[in-house]
Backbone as a printed PyTorch tensor [residue, N CA C, xyz], in Angstrom:
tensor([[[190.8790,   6.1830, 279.1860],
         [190.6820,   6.5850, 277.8090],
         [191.4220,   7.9020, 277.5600]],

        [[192.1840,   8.2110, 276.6720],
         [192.5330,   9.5130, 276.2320],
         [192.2490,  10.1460, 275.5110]],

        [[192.3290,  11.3260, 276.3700],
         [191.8070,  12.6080, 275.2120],
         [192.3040,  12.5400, 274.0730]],

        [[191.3530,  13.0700, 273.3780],
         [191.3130,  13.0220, 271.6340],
         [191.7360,  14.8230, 271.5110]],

        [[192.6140,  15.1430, 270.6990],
         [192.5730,  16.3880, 270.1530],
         [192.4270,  16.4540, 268.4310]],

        [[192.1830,  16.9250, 268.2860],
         [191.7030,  17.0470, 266.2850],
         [192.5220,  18.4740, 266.4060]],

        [[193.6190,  18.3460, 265.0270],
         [195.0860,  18.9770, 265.0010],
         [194.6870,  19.1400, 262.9320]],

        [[195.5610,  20.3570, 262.9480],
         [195.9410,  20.2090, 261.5200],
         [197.2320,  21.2880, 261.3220]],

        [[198.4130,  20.7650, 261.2280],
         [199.1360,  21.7830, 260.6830],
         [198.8690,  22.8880, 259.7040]],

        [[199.7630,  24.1760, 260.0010],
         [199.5150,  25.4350, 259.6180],
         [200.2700,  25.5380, 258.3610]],

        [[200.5570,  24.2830, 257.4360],
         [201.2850,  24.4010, 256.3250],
         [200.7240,  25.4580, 255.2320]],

        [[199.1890,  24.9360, 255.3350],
         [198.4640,  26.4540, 254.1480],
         [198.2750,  27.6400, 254.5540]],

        [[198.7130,  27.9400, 255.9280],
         [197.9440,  28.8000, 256.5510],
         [198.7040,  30.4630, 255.8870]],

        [[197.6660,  31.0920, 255.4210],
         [197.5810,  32.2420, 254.4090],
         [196.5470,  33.1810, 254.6260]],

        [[196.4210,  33.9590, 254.1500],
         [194.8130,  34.4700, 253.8410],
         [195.2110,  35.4040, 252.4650]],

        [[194.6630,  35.0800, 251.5270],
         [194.4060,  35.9140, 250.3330],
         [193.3990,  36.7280, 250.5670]],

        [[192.7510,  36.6540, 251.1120],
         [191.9480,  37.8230, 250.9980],
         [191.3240,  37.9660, 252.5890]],

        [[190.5670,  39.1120, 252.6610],
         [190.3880,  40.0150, 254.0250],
         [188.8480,  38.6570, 254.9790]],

        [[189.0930,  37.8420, 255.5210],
         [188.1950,  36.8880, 255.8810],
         [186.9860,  37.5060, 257.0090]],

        [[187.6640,  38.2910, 257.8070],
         [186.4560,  38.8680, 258.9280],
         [187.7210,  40.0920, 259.5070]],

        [[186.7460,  41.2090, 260.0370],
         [187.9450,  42.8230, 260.6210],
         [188.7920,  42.3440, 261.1510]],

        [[188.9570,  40.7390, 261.6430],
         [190.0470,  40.4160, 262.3170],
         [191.4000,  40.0780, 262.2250]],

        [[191.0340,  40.1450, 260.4150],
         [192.4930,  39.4920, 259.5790],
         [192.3360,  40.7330, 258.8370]],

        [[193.8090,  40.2910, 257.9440],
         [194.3250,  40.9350, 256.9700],
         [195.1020,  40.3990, 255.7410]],

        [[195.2830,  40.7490, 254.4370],
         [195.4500,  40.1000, 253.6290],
         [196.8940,  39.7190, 253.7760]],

        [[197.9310,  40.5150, 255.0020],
         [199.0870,  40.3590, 254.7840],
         [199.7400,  39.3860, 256.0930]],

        [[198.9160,  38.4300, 256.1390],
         [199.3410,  37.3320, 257.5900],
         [200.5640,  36.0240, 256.6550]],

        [[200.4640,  36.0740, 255.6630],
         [201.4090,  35.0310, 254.5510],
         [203.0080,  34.9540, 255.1700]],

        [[203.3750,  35.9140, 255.6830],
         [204.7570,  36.1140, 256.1140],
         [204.9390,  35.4660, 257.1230]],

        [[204.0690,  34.7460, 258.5800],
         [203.8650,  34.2870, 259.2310],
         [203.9470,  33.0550, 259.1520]],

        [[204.1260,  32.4290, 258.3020],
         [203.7770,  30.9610, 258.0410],
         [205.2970,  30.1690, 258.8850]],

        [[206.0380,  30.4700, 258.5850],
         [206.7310,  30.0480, 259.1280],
         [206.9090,  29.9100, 260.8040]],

        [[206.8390,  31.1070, 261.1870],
         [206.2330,  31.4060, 262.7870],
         [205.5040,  30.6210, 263.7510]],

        [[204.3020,  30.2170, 262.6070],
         [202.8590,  29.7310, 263.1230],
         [203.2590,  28.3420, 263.4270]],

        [[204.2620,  27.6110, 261.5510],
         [204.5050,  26.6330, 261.9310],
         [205.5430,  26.1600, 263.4250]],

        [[206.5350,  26.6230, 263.6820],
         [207.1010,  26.6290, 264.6230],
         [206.4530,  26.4920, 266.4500]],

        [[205.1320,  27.5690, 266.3340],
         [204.0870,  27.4060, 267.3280],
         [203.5370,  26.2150, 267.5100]],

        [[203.1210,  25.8900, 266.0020],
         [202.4020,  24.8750, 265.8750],
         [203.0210,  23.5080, 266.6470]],

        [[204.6520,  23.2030, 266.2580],
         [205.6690,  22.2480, 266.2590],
         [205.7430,  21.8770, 267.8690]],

        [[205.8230,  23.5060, 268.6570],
         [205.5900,  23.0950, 270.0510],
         [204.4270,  22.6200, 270.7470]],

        [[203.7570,  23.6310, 270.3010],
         [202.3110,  22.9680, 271.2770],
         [202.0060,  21.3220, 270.6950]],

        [[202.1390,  20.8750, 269.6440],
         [202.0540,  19.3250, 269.3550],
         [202.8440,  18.6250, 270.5640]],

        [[204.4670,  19.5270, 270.3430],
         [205.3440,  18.5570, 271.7460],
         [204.5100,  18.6820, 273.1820]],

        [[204.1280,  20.0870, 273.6540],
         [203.7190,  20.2200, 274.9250],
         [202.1140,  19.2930, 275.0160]],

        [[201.5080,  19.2360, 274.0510],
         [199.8890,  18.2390, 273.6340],
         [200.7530,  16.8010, 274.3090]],

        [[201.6590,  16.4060, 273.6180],
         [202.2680,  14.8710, 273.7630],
         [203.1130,  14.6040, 275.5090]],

        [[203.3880,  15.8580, 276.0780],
         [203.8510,  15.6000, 277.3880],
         [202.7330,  15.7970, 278.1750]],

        [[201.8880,  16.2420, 278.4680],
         [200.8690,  16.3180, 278.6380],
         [200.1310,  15.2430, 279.6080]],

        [[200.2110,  14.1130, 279.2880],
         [199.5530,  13.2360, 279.6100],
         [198.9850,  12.1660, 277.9720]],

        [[198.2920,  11.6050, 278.8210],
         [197.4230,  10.4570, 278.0630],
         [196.6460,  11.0250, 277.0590]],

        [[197.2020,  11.6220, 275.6500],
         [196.6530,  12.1130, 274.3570],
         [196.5740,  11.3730, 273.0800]],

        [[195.4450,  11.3540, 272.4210],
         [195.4520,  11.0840, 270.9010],
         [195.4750,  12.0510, 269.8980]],

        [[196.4420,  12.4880, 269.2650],
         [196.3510,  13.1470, 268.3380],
         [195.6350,  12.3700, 267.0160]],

        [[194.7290,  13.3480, 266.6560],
         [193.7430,  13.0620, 265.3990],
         [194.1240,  13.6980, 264.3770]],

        [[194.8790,  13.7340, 263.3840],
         [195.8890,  14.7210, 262.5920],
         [195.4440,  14.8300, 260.9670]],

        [[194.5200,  15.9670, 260.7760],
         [193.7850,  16.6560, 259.3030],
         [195.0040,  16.8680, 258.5310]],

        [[195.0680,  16.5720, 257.4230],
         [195.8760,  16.6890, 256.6230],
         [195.5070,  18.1970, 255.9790]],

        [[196.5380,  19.1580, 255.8370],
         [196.1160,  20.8390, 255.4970],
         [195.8120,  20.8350, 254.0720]],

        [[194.9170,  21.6760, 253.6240],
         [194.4790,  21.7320, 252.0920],
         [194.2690,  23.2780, 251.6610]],

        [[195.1660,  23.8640, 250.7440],
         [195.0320,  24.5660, 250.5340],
         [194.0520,  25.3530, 250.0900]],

        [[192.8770,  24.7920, 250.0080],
         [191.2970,  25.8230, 249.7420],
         [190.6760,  26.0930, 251.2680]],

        [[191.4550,  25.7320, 252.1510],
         [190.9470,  25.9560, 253.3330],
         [192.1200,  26.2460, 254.1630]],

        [[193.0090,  27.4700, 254.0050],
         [193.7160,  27.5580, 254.8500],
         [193.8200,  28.1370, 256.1190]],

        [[192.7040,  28.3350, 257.0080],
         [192.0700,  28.2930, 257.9790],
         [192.1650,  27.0190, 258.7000]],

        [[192.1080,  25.8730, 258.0590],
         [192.3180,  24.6340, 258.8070],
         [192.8970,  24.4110, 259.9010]],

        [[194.0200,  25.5600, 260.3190],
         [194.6850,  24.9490, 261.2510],
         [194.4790,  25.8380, 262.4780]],

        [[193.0880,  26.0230, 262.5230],
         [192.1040,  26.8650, 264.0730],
         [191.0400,  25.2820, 264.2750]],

        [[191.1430,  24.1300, 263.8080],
         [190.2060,  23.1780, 264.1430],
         [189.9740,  23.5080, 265.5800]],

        [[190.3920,  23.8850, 266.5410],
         [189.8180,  23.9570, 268.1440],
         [189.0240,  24.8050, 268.2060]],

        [[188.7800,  25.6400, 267.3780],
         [187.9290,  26.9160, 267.4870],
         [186.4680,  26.6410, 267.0960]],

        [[186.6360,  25.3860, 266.6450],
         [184.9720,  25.0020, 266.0130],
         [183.9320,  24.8700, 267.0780]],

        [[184.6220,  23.7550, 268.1750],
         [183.8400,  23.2690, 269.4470],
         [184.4330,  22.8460, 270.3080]],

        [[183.9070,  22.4830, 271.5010],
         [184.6680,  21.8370, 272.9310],
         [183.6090,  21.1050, 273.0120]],

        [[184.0910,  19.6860, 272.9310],
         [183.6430,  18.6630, 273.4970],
         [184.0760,  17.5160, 274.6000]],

        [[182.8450,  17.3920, 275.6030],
         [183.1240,  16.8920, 276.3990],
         [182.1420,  15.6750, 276.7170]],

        [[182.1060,  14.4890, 276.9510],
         [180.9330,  13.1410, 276.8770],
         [180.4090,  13.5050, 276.1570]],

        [[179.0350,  13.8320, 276.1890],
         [177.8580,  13.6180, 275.5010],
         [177.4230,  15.0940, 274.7990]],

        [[178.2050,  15.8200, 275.1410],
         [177.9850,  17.5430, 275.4530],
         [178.5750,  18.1750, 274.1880]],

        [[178.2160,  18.9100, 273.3960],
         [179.4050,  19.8820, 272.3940],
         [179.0410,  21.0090, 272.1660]],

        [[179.4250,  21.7430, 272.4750],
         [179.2710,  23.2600, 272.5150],
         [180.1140,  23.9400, 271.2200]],

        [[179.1200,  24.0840, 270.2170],
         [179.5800,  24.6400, 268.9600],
         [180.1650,  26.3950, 269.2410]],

        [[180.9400,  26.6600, 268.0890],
         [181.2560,  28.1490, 267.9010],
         [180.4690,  28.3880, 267.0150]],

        [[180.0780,  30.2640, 267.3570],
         [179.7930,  30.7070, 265.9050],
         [180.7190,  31.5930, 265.6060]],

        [[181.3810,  31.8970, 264.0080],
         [182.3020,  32.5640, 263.6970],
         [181.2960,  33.6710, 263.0220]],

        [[180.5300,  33.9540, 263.3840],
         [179.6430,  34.7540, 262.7250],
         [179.8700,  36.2340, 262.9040]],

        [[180.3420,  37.3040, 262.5700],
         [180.4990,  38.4770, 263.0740],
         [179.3250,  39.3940, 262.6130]],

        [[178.9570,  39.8570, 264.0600],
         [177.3220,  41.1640, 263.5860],
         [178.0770,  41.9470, 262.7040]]])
């Protein structure tokens, strides 16, 4: 069976405004960059071995979309959520 990865290109990826101390409103210039990152690790995902890419289509009210790995790691029966919660 092959691994499943859940993917979304960094086409919206922006931030208008300040999301957590970790960003800044001025990451927009990047887009191009990210996409390029993005372009490889898809190739290096596909040499890899035995992969399914699961591929989110990007939407611009959520341009964050393209951290989907950051949500959880799942493994069988097991999923170990994130919290993006900052104290």
């Amino acid at each position: 069976m092959p691994t499943r990865f859940l993917v979304c290109p960094p086409t919206q990826y922006a931030t208008a405004h300040n999301i957590n101390p970790g960003t800044t409103c001025n990451v927009s210039y990047a887009a191009p960059n990210a996409r390029r990152q993005w372009d490889r690790f898809i190739e290096t995902l596909r040499c890899a071995g035995d992969v399914t890419l699961v591929e989110l289509e990007a939407h611009e009210k959520a341009p964050d979309l393209g951290f989907t790995a950051n949500a959880a790691l799942i493994m069988d029966n097991l999923a170990v959520l994130s919290s993006f919660r900052h104290p």
